[in-house]
Amino acid sequence: MITPILIDCDPGHDDAIAILLALASPELELLGVTTVSGNQTLEKTTANTLRVLELAGRADVAVAAGAGRPLLRERFVADYVHGKTGLDGPALPPPRGAAVPEHAVDFLAARIAEADERVTLIPVGPLTNVALLLARYPEIGDGIERIVLMGGAIAEGNVTPAAEFNIWADPEAAARVFASGIDVTMIGLDVTHAARMTREHAERLRAAGAVGTFVAELFDFFSLFHLRQYGIDSSPIHDAVAVAHVLDPTLVATERRNVEVETQSELCRGRTVVDLWRRTEREPNAHVGVGIDAERFFDLLLPRLESLDAG
Ligand code: RIB
Ligand code: CA
């Protein structure tokens, strides 16, 4: 069975690897990629998406640019993690192609409407485009099988002690998605930090060819932040875990729980309050990732990335 998917992203080192994993997976039909301001500006995340698709020989995959800033909050780019280009490290040429003229929200709606079956939406950046999609097309949920998003955390955050970046960047958008009633899966930091890419993984990929070398060079740069921040020489490939979970739902253990997003407090802005032990009467509204089989994740990821060099 082939699963139709749409990725909404903000490349971003780990977004790039998530896109490559989707391209290397025959079980998935990538209907298109939409971009959002997050790790870098919309202009840069869109250019980076085009560059990655072209590197993989998939310029045929349509890219549509979306929101250039969060719904309410000021734009904030994570250049301290992903660099000035948003994909610092590898020497990747500027894109040859361009995004389609449609706005990402209209592009997502059109792809979902024309699909033969309900589409799995994989947002791996701030959720601004998804919230706008729900607002502009109130019935769109009928065409969405599920939303498997990278974001949030049961425990500590990564942009503040309280919040993970994708949710913190646009907490109002995230709150809208979790309240949508659509089947939502939250792949949070608790899971992604338990499956980190190592230098050994990177060296294996560097030997594979152009794409493998690209990923290894992404790791070389991305790992600098994690070394500075956590004192570890390995990096969570956050966004690729969301795609992997769609490929093999046994990789990540989930529990159906209530998730609320803090939008009022500055101290805890963007915190995903996960009622893990059901202490409240709040209805469960998401499948929350609570564990990952890291070894099987890389047994899936690495050979597929290598297959992109196999020609
Ligand atoms: O917190 C990690 C998330 O924020 C990832 O999606 C990363 O690409 C950044 O967008
Ligand atoms: Ca991302």
PDB file of C-alpha atoms and ligand atoms in Angstrom:
ATOM      1  CA  MET A   1       0.000   0.000   0.000  1.00  0.00           C
ATOM      2  CA  ILE A   2       1.405   3.427  -0.981  1.00  0.00           C
ATOM      3  CA  THR A   3       0.697   6.286   1.440  1.00  0.00           C
ATOM      4  CA  PRO A   4       0.176   9.746  -0.098  1.00  0.00           C
ATOM      5  CA  ILE A   5       1.980  12.361   1.994  1.00  0.00           C
ATOM      6  CA  LEU A   6       2.634  16.086   2.056  1.00  0.00           C
ATOM      7  CA  ILE A   7       5.583  17.541   3.983  1.00  0.00           C
ATOM      8  CA  ASP A   8       5.460  21.063   5.423  1.00  0.00           C
ATOM      9  CA  CYS A   9       8.936  22.109   6.503  1.00  0.00           C
ATOM     10  CA  ASP A  10      11.561  24.760   7.323  1.00  0.00           C
ATOM     11  CA  PRO A  11      14.912  23.330   6.085  1.00  0.00           C
ATOM     12  CA  GLY A  12      16.819  23.125   8.286  1.00  0.00           C
ATOM     13  CA  HIS A  13      19.340  20.281   8.488  1.00  0.00           C
ATOM     14  CA  ASP A  14      16.963  17.667   9.860  1.00  0.00           C
ATOM     15  CA  ASP A  15      14.140  18.748   7.528  1.00  0.00           C
ATOM     16  CA  ALA A  16      16.475  18.069   4.606  1.00  0.00           C
ATOM     17  CA  ILE A  17      17.130  14.535   5.848  1.00  0.00           C
ATOM     18  CA  ALA A  18      13.392  13.991   6.378  1.00  0.00           C
ATOM     19  CA  ILE A  19      12.715  14.975   2.742  1.00  0.00           C
ATOM     20  CA  LEU A  20      15.471  12.622   1.533  1.00  0.00           C
ATOM     21  CA  LEU A  21      14.037   9.754   3.585  1.00  0.00           C
ATOM     22  CA  ALA A  22      10.600  10.341   2.038  1.00  0.00           C
ATOM     23  CA  LEU A  23      12.115  10.389  -1.466  1.00  0.00           C
ATOM     24  CA  ALA A  24      13.934   7.119  -0.776  1.00  0.00           C
ATOM     25  CA  SER A  25      10.790   5.343   0.418  1.00  0.00           C
ATOM     26  CA  PRO A  26       8.649   3.642  -2.248  1.00  0.00           C
ATOM     27  CA  GLU A  27       5.928   3.134   0.371  1.00  0.00           C
ATOM     28  CA  LEU A  28       5.306   6.897   0.240  1.00  0.00           C
ATOM     29  CA  GLU A  29       4.024   9.109  -2.559  1.00  0.00           C
ATOM     30  CA  LEU A  30       5.313  12.620  -1.892  1.00  0.00           C
ATOM     31  CA  LEU A  31       2.578  14.825  -3.385  1.00  0.00           C
ATOM     32  CA  GLY A  32       4.546  17.992  -2.706  1.00  0.00           C
ATOM     33  CA  VAL A  33       6.502  20.002  -0.174  1.00  0.00           C
ATOM     34  CA  THR A  34       5.411  23.269   1.394  1.00  0.00           C
ATOM     35  CA  THR A  35       7.663  25.672   3.249  1.00  0.00           C
ATOM     36  CA  VAL A  36       7.305  27.938   6.248  1.00  0.00           C
ATOM     37  CA  SER A  37       9.437  30.475   8.094  1.00  0.00           C
ATOM     38  CA  GLY A  38      11.139  28.796  11.032  1.00  0.00           C
ATOM     39  CA  ASN A  39      14.743  27.696  11.121  1.00  0.00           C
ATOM     40  CA  GLN A  40      15.389  30.433   8.609  1.00  0.00           C
ATOM     41  CA  THR A  41      13.346  32.959   6.618  1.00  0.00           C
ATOM     42  CA  LEU A  42      10.724  31.695   4.195  1.00  0.00           C
ATOM     43  CA  GLU A  43      12.913  32.699   1.266  1.00  0.00           C
ATOM     44  CA  LYS A  44      15.780  30.552   2.588  1.00  0.00           C
ATOM     45  CA  THR A  45      13.682  27.557   3.681  1.00  0.00           C
ATOM     46  CA  THR A  46      12.056  27.531   0.243  1.00  0.00           C
ATOM     47  CA  ALA A  47      15.390  27.784  -1.588  1.00  0.00           C
ATOM     48  CA  ASN A  48      16.788  25.018   0.641  1.00  0.00           C
ATOM     49  CA  THR A  49      13.849  22.748  -0.142  1.00  0.00           C
ATOM     50  CA  LEU A  50      14.409  23.231  -3.873  1.00  0.00           C
ATOM     51  CA  ARG A  51      18.151  22.603  -3.446  1.00  0.00           C
ATOM     52  CA  VAL A  52      17.611  19.319  -1.591  1.00  0.00           C
ATOM     53  CA  LEU A  53      15.075  18.029  -4.118  1.00  0.00           C
ATOM     54  CA  GLU A  54      17.421  18.927  -6.980  1.00  0.00           C
ATOM     55  CA  LEU A  55      20.355  17.211  -5.262  1.00  0.00           C
ATOM     56  CA  ALA A  56      18.259  14.037  -5.101  1.00  0.00           C
ATOM     57  CA  GLY A  57      17.265  14.386  -8.764  1.00  0.00           C
ATOM     58  CA  ARG A  58      13.653  15.113  -7.838  1.00  0.00           C
ATOM     59  CA  ALA A  59      13.045  18.587  -9.177  1.00  0.00           C
ATOM     60  CA  ASP A  60       9.710  17.134 -10.328  1.00  0.00           C
ATOM     61  CA  VAL A  61       8.353  17.391  -6.767  1.00  0.00           C
ATOM     62  CA  ALA A  62       6.434  20.661  -6.509  1.00  0.00           C
ATOM     63  CA  VAL A  63       7.338  23.163  -3.794  1.00  0.00           C
ATOM     64  CA  ALA A  64       4.957  25.858  -2.555  1.00  0.00           C
ATOM     65  CA  ALA A  65       5.989  28.649  -0.197  1.00  0.00           C
ATOM     66  CA  GLY A  66       3.746  29.511   2.733  1.00  0.00           C
ATOM     67  CA  ALA A  67       3.779  31.793   5.740  1.00  0.00           C
ATOM     68  CA  GLY A  68       6.665  34.206   6.137  1.00  0.00           C
ATOM     69  CA  ARG A  69       5.937  34.779   9.832  1.00  0.00           C
ATOM     70  CA  PRO A  70       3.900  33.242  12.666  1.00  0.00           C
ATOM     71  CA  LEU A  71       0.184  34.037  13.102  1.00  0.00           C
ATOM     72  CA  LEU A  72       0.732  36.484  15.961  1.00  0.00           C
ATOM     73  CA  ARG A  73       4.317  36.220  17.229  1.00  0.00           C
ATOM     74  CA  GLU A  74       7.359  37.990  15.848  1.00  0.00           C
ATOM     75  CA  ARG A  75       9.454  35.980  13.389  1.00  0.00           C
ATOM     76  CA  PHE A  76      12.498  34.335  14.993  1.00  0.00           C
ATOM     77  CA  VAL A  77      15.026  32.321  12.959  1.00  0.00           C
ATOM     78  CA  ALA A  78      17.286  29.654  14.453  1.00  0.00           C
ATOM     79  CA  ASP A  79      20.484  30.689  12.663  1.00  0.00           C
ATOM     80  CA  TYR A  80      22.395  29.757  15.828  1.00  0.00           C
ATOM     81  CA  VAL A  81      21.518  26.141  14.994  1.00  0.00           C
ATOM     82  CA  HIS A  82      21.211  25.948  11.201  1.00  0.00           C
ATOM     83  CA  GLY A  83      23.435  28.858  10.134  1.00  0.00           C
ATOM     84  CA  LYS A  84      22.861  31.874   7.928  1.00  0.00           C
ATOM     85  CA  THR A  85      21.652  29.822   4.951  1.00  0.00           C
ATOM     86  CA  GLY A  86      19.598  27.445   7.054  1.00  0.00           C
ATOM     87  CA  LEU A  87      21.655  24.605   5.571  1.00  0.00           C
ATOM     88  CA  ASP A  88      25.172  25.650   6.528  1.00  0.00           C
ATOM     89  CA  GLY A  89      27.887  23.056   6.070  1.00  0.00           C
ATOM     90  CA  PRO A  90      27.518  21.413   2.645  1.00  0.00           C
ATOM     91  CA  ALA A  91      28.426  23.383  -0.475  1.00  0.00           C
ATOM     92  CA  LEU A  92      25.100  23.057  -2.280  1.00  0.00           C
ATOM     93  CA  PRO A  93      24.504  25.175  -5.396  1.00  0.00           C
ATOM     94  CA  PRO A  94      21.632  27.686  -5.445  1.00  0.00           C
ATOM     95  CA  PRO A  95      18.361  26.238  -6.732  1.00  0.00           C
ATOM     96  CA  ARG A  96      17.855  26.018 -10.489  1.00  0.00           C
ATOM     97  CA  GLY A  97      14.078  25.817 -10.179  1.00  0.00           C
ATOM     98  CA  ALA A  98      11.468  27.856  -8.323  1.00  0.00           C
ATOM     99  CA  ALA A  99       8.461  27.329  -6.117  1.00  0.00           C
ATOM    100  CA  VAL A 100       5.044  27.176  -7.771  1.00  0.00           C
ATOM    101  CA  PRO A 101       3.098  30.467  -7.716  1.00  0.00           C
ATOM    102  CA  GLU A 102       0.366  29.072  -5.447  1.00  0.00           C
ATOM    103  CA  HIS A 103       0.496  29.824  -1.728  1.00  0.00           C
ATOM    104  CA  ALA A 104       1.313  26.735   0.342  1.00  0.00           C
ATOM    105  CA  VAL A 105      -2.119  26.743   1.946  1.00  0.00           C
ATOM    106  CA  ASP A 106      -3.901  26.606  -1.418  1.00  0.00           C
ATOM    107  CA  PHE A 107      -1.353  24.086  -2.703  1.00  0.00           C
ATOM    108  CA  LEU A 108      -1.979  21.777   0.279  1.00  0.00           C
ATOM    109  CA  ALA A 109      -5.745  22.079  -0.151  1.00  0.00           C
ATOM    110  CA  ALA A 110      -5.541  21.316  -3.872  1.00  0.00           C
ATOM    111  CA  ARG A 111      -3.335  18.257  -3.432  1.00  0.00           C
ATOM    112  CA  ILE A 112      -5.586  16.930  -0.655  1.00  0.00           C
ATOM    113  CA  ALA A 113      -8.750  17.567  -2.696  1.00  0.00           C
ATOM    114  CA  GLU A 114      -7.451  15.807  -5.801  1.00  0.00           C
ATOM    115  CA  ALA A 115      -5.903  12.821  -4.003  1.00  0.00           C
ATOM    116  CA  ASP A 116      -7.603   9.458  -4.522  1.00  0.00           C
ATOM    117  CA  GLU A 117      -7.395   8.768  -0.786  1.00  0.00           C
ATOM    118  CA  ARG A 118      -6.941  10.709   2.439  1.00  0.00           C
ATOM    119  CA  VAL A 119      -3.488  12.249   2.728  1.00  0.00           C
ATOM    120  CA  THR A 120      -1.015  12.037   5.609  1.00  0.00           C
ATOM    121  CA  LEU A 121       0.317  15.504   6.431  1.00  0.00           C
ATOM    122  CA  ILE A 122       3.819  15.628   7.973  1.00  0.00           C
ATOM    123  CA  PRO A 123       4.556  19.112   9.362  1.00  0.00           C
ATOM    124  CA  VAL A 124       8.137  19.403  10.638  1.00  0.00           C
ATOM    125  CA  GLY A 125       8.371  23.152  11.189  1.00  0.00           C
ATOM    126  CA  PRO A 126       6.226  25.758  12.913  1.00  0.00           C
ATOM    127  CA  LEU A 127       2.547  24.962  12.296  1.00  0.00           C
ATOM    128  CA  THR A 128       1.554  28.296  10.765  1.00  0.00           C
ATOM    129  CA  ASN A 129       0.663  26.870   7.322  1.00  0.00           C
ATOM    130  CA  VAL A 130      -1.373  24.057   8.853  1.00  0.00           C
ATOM    131  CA  ALA A 131      -3.366  26.445  11.049  1.00  0.00           C
ATOM    132  CA  LEU A 132      -4.015  28.698   8.037  1.00  0.00           C
ATOM    133  CA  LEU A 133      -5.092  25.627   6.029  1.00  0.00           C
ATOM    134  CA  LEU A 134      -7.633  24.721   8.718  1.00  0.00           C
ATOM    135  CA  ALA A 135      -8.930  28.303   8.794  1.00  0.00           C
ATOM    136  CA  ARG A 136      -9.177  28.840   5.030  1.00  0.00           C
ATOM    137  CA  TYR A 137     -10.562  25.345   4.299  1.00  0.00           C
ATOM    138  CA  PRO A 138     -12.683  24.349   7.338  1.00  0.00           C
ATOM    139  CA  GLU A 139     -13.679  21.001   5.775  1.00  0.00           C
ATOM    140  CA  ILE A 140     -10.102  20.017   4.833  1.00  0.00           C
ATOM    141  CA  GLY A 141      -9.976  17.510   7.687  1.00  0.00           C
ATOM    142  CA  ASP A 142     -12.197  15.189   5.610  1.00  0.00           C
ATOM    143  CA  GLY A 143      -9.266  14.711   3.229  1.00  0.00           C
ATOM    144  CA  ILE A 144      -6.558  14.254   5.869  1.00  0.00           C
ATOM    145  CA  GLU A 145      -5.879  10.753   7.150  1.00  0.00           C
ATOM    146  CA  ARG A 146      -3.669  12.041   9.958  1.00  0.00           C
ATOM    147  CA  ILE A 147      -1.163  14.700  10.904  1.00  0.00           C
ATOM    148  CA  VAL A 148       2.198  13.327  12.079  1.00  0.00           C
ATOM    149  CA  LEU A 149       4.070  16.361  13.331  1.00  0.00           C
ATOM    150  CA  MET A 150       7.539  16.850  14.726  1.00  0.00           C
ATOM    151  CA  GLY A 151       7.211  19.185  17.664  1.00  0.00           C
ATOM    152  CA  GLY A 152       6.638  19.543  21.344  1.00  0.00           C
ATOM    153  CA  ALA A 153       8.016  17.674  24.321  1.00  0.00           C
ATOM    154  CA  ILE A 154       6.677  15.858  27.360  1.00  0.00           C
ATOM    155  CA  ALA A 155       9.748  16.910  29.300  1.00  0.00           C
ATOM    156  CA  GLU A 156      12.176  19.773  28.653  1.00  0.00           C
ATOM    157  CA  GLY A 157      12.206  22.065  25.666  1.00  0.00           C
ATOM    158  CA  ASN A 158      15.056  23.092  23.393  1.00  0.00           C
ATOM    159  CA  VAL A 159      14.441  26.749  22.606  1.00  0.00           C
ATOM    160  CA  THR A 160      13.429  27.555  26.193  1.00  0.00           C
ATOM    161  CA  PRO A 161      13.476  25.227  29.195  1.00  0.00           C
ATOM    162  CA  ALA A 162       9.717  24.892  28.675  1.00  0.00           C
ATOM    163  CA  ALA A 163       9.204  24.629  24.937  1.00  0.00           C
ATOM    164  CA  GLU A 164      10.339  22.930  21.744  1.00  0.00           C
ATOM    165  CA  PHE A 165      11.118  25.262  18.797  1.00  0.00           C
ATOM    166  CA  ASN A 166       8.358  24.364  16.300  1.00  0.00           C
ATOM    167  CA  ILE A 167       5.632  24.858  18.895  1.00  0.00           C
ATOM    168  CA  TRP A 168       7.305  27.870  20.569  1.00  0.00           C
ATOM    169  CA  ALA A 169       7.721  29.678  17.229  1.00  0.00           C
ATOM    170  CA  ASP A 170       3.952  29.731  16.617  1.00  0.00           C
ATOM    171  CA  PRO A 171       2.090  28.503  19.716  1.00  0.00           C
ATOM    172  CA  GLU A 172      -1.280  29.777  18.539  1.00  0.00           C
ATOM    173  CA  ALA A 173      -0.961  27.764  15.330  1.00  0.00           C
ATOM    174  CA  ALA A 174       0.021  24.672  17.293  1.00  0.00           C
ATOM    175  CA  ALA A 175      -2.914  25.090  19.688  1.00  0.00           C
ATOM    176  CA  ARG A 176      -5.237  25.229  16.673  1.00  0.00           C
ATOM    177  CA  VAL A 177      -3.823  21.995  15.250  1.00  0.00           C
ATOM    178  CA  PHE A 178      -4.087  20.061  18.510  1.00  0.00           C
ATOM    179  CA  ALA A 179      -7.704  21.292  18.879  1.00  0.00           C
ATOM    180  CA  SER A 180      -8.616  20.384  15.280  1.00  0.00           C
ATOM    181  CA  GLY A 181     -10.121  16.987  15.995  1.00  0.00           C
ATOM    182  CA  ILE A 182      -7.922  15.512  13.248  1.00  0.00           C
ATOM    183  CA  ASP A 183      -5.907  12.385  14.134  1.00  0.00           C
ATOM    184  CA  VAL A 184      -2.678  14.024  15.359  1.00  0.00           C
ATOM    185  CA  THR A 185       0.563  12.276  16.307  1.00  0.00           C
ATOM    186  CA  MET A 186       3.162  14.300  18.202  1.00  0.00           C
ATOM    187  CA  ILE A 187       6.778  13.247  17.642  1.00  0.00           C
ATOM    188  CA  GLY A 188       8.484  15.264  20.350  1.00  0.00           C
ATOM    189  CA  LEU A 189      11.956  15.808  21.737  1.00  0.00           C
ATOM    190  CA  ASP A 190      11.591  12.935  24.211  1.00  0.00           C
ATOM    191  CA  VAL A 191      11.644  10.595  21.219  1.00  0.00           C
ATOM    192  CA  THR A 192      13.973  12.430  18.832  1.00  0.00           C
ATOM    193  CA  HIS A 193      16.710  12.912  21.422  1.00  0.00           C
ATOM    194  CA  ALA A 194      16.670   9.169  22.086  1.00  0.00           C
ATOM    195  CA  ALA A 195      17.741   8.401  18.503  1.00  0.00           C
ATOM    196  CA  ARG A 196      20.748  10.583  17.696  1.00  0.00           C
ATOM    197  CA  MET A 197      22.929  10.322  14.602  1.00  0.00           C
ATOM    198  CA  THR A 198      26.558   9.623  15.442  1.00  0.00           C
ATOM    199  CA  ARG A 199      29.832  10.426  13.721  1.00  0.00           C
ATOM    200  CA  GLU A 200      30.019   6.706  12.794  1.00  0.00           C
ATOM    201  CA  HIS A 201      26.678   6.974  10.995  1.00  0.00           C
ATOM    202  CA  ALA A 202      27.933  10.093   9.198  1.00  0.00           C
ATOM    203  CA  GLU A 203      31.170   8.420   8.073  1.00  0.00           C
ATOM    204  CA  ARG A 204      29.183   5.482   6.689  1.00  0.00           C
ATOM    205  CA  LEU A 205      27.029   7.909   4.675  1.00  0.00           C
ATOM    206  CA  ARG A 206      30.046   9.924   3.482  1.00  0.00           C
ATOM    207  CA  ALA A 207      31.269   6.782   1.720  1.00  0.00           C
ATOM    208  CA  ALA A 208      27.964   6.324  -0.119  1.00  0.00           C
ATOM    209  CA  GLY A 209      28.176   9.108  -2.684  1.00  0.00           C
ATOM    210  CA  ALA A 210      26.959  12.654  -3.298  1.00  0.00           C
ATOM    211  CA  VAL A 211      23.768  12.441  -1.242  1.00  0.00           C
ATOM    212  CA  GLY A 212      25.476  10.544   1.559  1.00  0.00           C
ATOM    213  CA  THR A 213      28.254  13.095   1.617  1.00  0.00           C
ATOM    214  CA  PHE A 214      25.660  15.877   1.739  1.00  0.00           C
ATOM    215  CA  VAL A 215      24.017  14.298   4.782  1.00  0.00           C
ATOM    216  CA  ALA A 216      27.389  13.731   6.445  1.00  0.00           C
ATOM    217  CA  GLU A 217      28.250  17.399   5.916  1.00  0.00           C
ATOM    218  CA  LEU A 218      24.872  18.396   7.310  1.00  0.00           C
ATOM    219  CA  PHE A 219      25.757  16.328  10.386  1.00  0.00           C
ATOM    220  CA  ASP A 220      29.216  17.945  10.609  1.00  0.00           C
ATOM    221  CA  PHE A 221      27.591  21.374  10.970  1.00  0.00           C
ATOM    222  CA  PHE A 222      24.442  20.375  12.900  1.00  0.00           C
ATOM    223  CA  SER A 223      26.494  18.471  15.474  1.00  0.00           C
ATOM    224  CA  LEU A 224      28.380  21.659  16.410  1.00  0.00           C
ATOM    225  CA  PHE A 225      25.240  23.040  18.048  1.00  0.00           C
ATOM    226  CA  HIS A 226      24.598  19.838  20.004  1.00  0.00           C
ATOM    227  CA  LEU A 227      28.215  19.693  21.114  1.00  0.00           C
ATOM    228  CA  ARG A 228      27.997  23.289  22.380  1.00  0.00           C
ATOM    229  CA  GLN A 229      24.552  22.886  23.921  1.00  0.00           C
ATOM    230  CA  TYR A 230      24.650  19.381  25.347  1.00  0.00           C
ATOM    231  CA  GLY A 231      28.323  18.385  25.250  1.00  0.00           C
ATOM    232  CA  ILE A 232      27.475  15.395  23.021  1.00  0.00           C
ATOM    233  CA  ASP A 233      28.978  14.490  19.631  1.00  0.00           C
ATOM    234  CA  SER A 234      25.723  13.190  18.190  1.00  0.00           C
ATOM    235  CA  SER A 235      22.590  14.874  16.846  1.00  0.00           C
ATOM    236  CA  PRO A 236      18.858  14.172  16.939  1.00  0.00           C
ATOM    237  CA  ILE A 237      17.506  14.084  13.376  1.00  0.00           C
ATOM    238  CA  HIS A 238      14.158  15.305  14.678  1.00  0.00           C
ATOM    239  CA  ASP A 239      12.161  15.603  11.464  1.00  0.00           C
ATOM    240  CA  ALA A 240      13.247  12.305   9.936  1.00  0.00           C
ATOM    241  CA  VAL A 241      11.660  10.520  12.903  1.00  0.00           C
ATOM    242  CA  ALA A 242       8.247  11.851  11.881  1.00  0.00           C
ATOM    243  CA  VAL A 243       8.648  10.436   8.353  1.00  0.00           C
ATOM    244  CA  ALA A 244      10.022   7.162   9.749  1.00  0.00           C
ATOM    245  CA  HIS A 245       6.980   6.838  11.993  1.00  0.00           C
ATOM    246  CA  VAL A 246       4.709   7.031   8.950  1.00  0.00           C
ATOM    247  CA  LEU A 247       6.860   4.359   7.279  1.00  0.00           C
ATOM    248  CA  ASP A 248       6.933   2.038  10.304  1.00  0.00           C
ATOM    249  CA  PRO A 249       4.577   2.882  13.199  1.00  0.00           C
ATOM    250  CA  THR A 250       6.294   0.256  15.384  1.00  0.00           C
ATOM    251  CA  LEU A 251       9.464   2.392  15.609  1.00  0.00           C
ATOM    252  CA  VAL A 252       7.935   4.958  17.951  1.00  0.00           C
ATOM    253  CA  ALA A 253       5.724   3.921  20.866  1.00  0.00           C
ATOM    254  CA  THR A 254       2.833   6.325  21.393  1.00  0.00           C
ATOM    255  CA  GLU A 255       0.212   6.872  24.055  1.00  0.00           C
ATOM    256  CA  ARG A 256      -3.094   8.615  23.372  1.00  0.00           C
ATOM    257  CA  ARG A 257      -3.101  11.623  25.664  1.00  0.00           C
ATOM    258  CA  ASN A 258      -4.344  15.165  25.983  1.00  0.00           C
ATOM    259  CA  VAL A 259      -1.942  17.848  24.770  1.00  0.00           C
ATOM    260  CA  GLU A 260      -2.567  21.533  25.399  1.00  0.00           C
ATOM    261  CA  VAL A 261      -0.314  24.353  24.222  1.00  0.00           C
ATOM    262  CA  GLU A 262       0.530  27.278  26.500  1.00  0.00           C
ATOM    263  CA  THR A 263      -0.123  30.555  24.680  1.00  0.00           C
ATOM    264  CA  GLN A 264      -0.668  32.997  27.564  1.00  0.00           C
ATOM    265  CA  SER A 265       2.497  32.711  29.628  1.00  0.00           C
ATOM    266  CA  GLU A 266       5.771  34.198  28.378  1.00  0.00           C
ATOM    267  CA  LEU A 267       7.794  31.977  30.726  1.00  0.00           C
ATOM    268  CA  CYS A 268       6.132  28.830  29.367  1.00  0.00           C
ATOM    269  CA  ARG A 269       5.192  30.077  25.883  1.00  0.00           C
ATOM    270  CA  GLY A 270       4.743  27.118  23.508  1.00  0.00           C
ATOM    271  CA  ARG A 271       4.944  24.448  26.189  1.00  0.00           C
ATOM    272  CA  THR A 272       3.107  21.272  25.188  1.00  0.00           C
ATOM    273  CA  VAL A 273       1.370  20.273  28.412  1.00  0.00           C
ATOM    274  CA  VAL A 274       1.026  16.503  27.974  1.00  0.00           C
ATOM    275  CA  ASP A 275      -1.328  14.840  30.459  1.00  0.00           C
ATOM    276  CA  LEU A 276       0.807  11.712  30.471  1.00  0.00           C
ATOM    277  CA  TRP A 277      -0.676  10.250  33.696  1.00  0.00           C
ATOM    278  CA  ARG A 278      -4.237  11.405  32.995  1.00  0.00           C
ATOM    279  CA  ARG A 279      -4.361  13.714  35.974  1.00  0.00           C
ATOM    280  CA  THR A 280      -7.086  15.849  34.369  1.00  0.00           C
ATOM    281  CA  GLU A 281     -10.452  15.267  32.757  1.00  0.00           C
ATOM    282  CA  ARG A 282      -9.155  16.708  29.483  1.00  0.00           C
ATOM    283  CA  GLU A 283      -9.988  14.463  26.530  1.00  0.00           C
ATOM    284  CA  PRO A 284      -7.040  12.819  24.739  1.00  0.00           C
ATOM    285  CA  ASN A 285      -6.421  14.625  21.414  1.00  0.00           C
ATOM    286  CA  ALA A 286      -3.109  13.197  20.192  1.00  0.00           C
ATOM    287  CA  HIS A 287      -0.931  10.111  19.960  1.00  0.00           C
ATOM    288  CA  VAL A 288       2.164  11.216  21.864  1.00  0.00           C
ATOM    289  CA  GLY A 289       5.550   9.628  21.189  1.00  0.00           C
ATOM    290  CA  VAL A 290       6.967   8.162  24.408  1.00  0.00           C
ATOM    291  CA  GLY A 291       9.761   5.902  23.163  1.00  0.00           C
ATOM    292  CA  ILE A 292      11.755   4.891  20.082  1.00  0.00           C
ATOM    293  CA  ASP A 293      13.717   1.873  18.902  1.00  0.00           C
ATOM    294  CA  ALA A 294      16.798   3.884  17.927  1.00  0.00           C
ATOM    295  CA  GLU A 295      18.654   0.953  16.408  1.00  0.00           C
ATOM    296  CA  ARG A 296      15.773   0.101  14.075  1.00  0.00           C
ATOM    297  CA  PHE A 297      15.339   3.782  13.210  1.00  0.00           C
ATOM    298  CA  PHE A 298      18.871   3.952  11.831  1.00  0.00           C
ATOM    299  CA  ASP A 299      18.504   0.499  10.258  1.00  0.00           C
ATOM    300  CA  LEU A 300      15.686   2.127   8.275  1.00  0.00           C
ATOM    301  CA  LEU A 301      17.207   5.575   7.687  1.00  0.00           C
ATOM    302  CA  LEU A 302      20.783   4.801   6.654  1.00  0.00           C
ATOM    303  CA  PRO A 303      20.180   2.241   3.874  1.00  0.00           C
ATOM    304  CA  ARG A 304      17.459   4.425   2.390  1.00  0.00           C
ATOM    305  CA  LEU A 305      19.723   7.464   2.308  1.00  0.00           C
ATOM    306  CA  GLU A 306      22.436   5.281   0.743  1.00  0.00           C
ATOM    307  CA  SER A 307      19.929   4.107  -1.874  1.00  0.00           C
ATOM    308  CA  LEU A 308      19.728   7.666  -3.198  1.00  0.00           C
ATOM    309  CA  ASP A 309      23.332   7.296  -4.273  1.00  0.00           C
ATOM    310  CA  ALA A 310      22.825   3.881  -5.704  1.00  0.00           C
ATOM    311  CA  GLY A 311      21.453   5.543  -8.825  1.00  0.00           C
TER     312      GLY A 311
HETATM  313  O1  RIB B   1      12.981  21.435  17.719  1.00  0.00           O
HETATM  314  C1  RIB B   1      13.356  20.769  16.553  1.00  0.00           C
HETATM  315  C2  RIB B   1      12.570  21.263  15.394  1.00  0.00           C
HETATM  316  O2  RIB B   1      12.797  22.666  15.200  1.00  0.00           O
HETATM  317  C3  RIB B   1      12.992  20.598  14.072  1.00  0.00           C
HETATM  318  O3  RIB B   1      11.893  20.540  13.204  1.00  0.00           O
HETATM  319  C4  RIB B   1      14.019  21.541  13.543  1.00  0.00           C
HETATM  320  O4  RIB B   1      14.145  21.458  12.120  1.00  0.00           O
HETATM  321  C5  RIB B   1      13.435  22.867  13.940  1.00  0.00           C
HETATM  322  O5  RIB B   1      12.452  23.208  12.971  1.00  0.00           O
HETATM  323 CA    CA B   2      12.103  21.528  10.988  1.00  0.00          CA
END
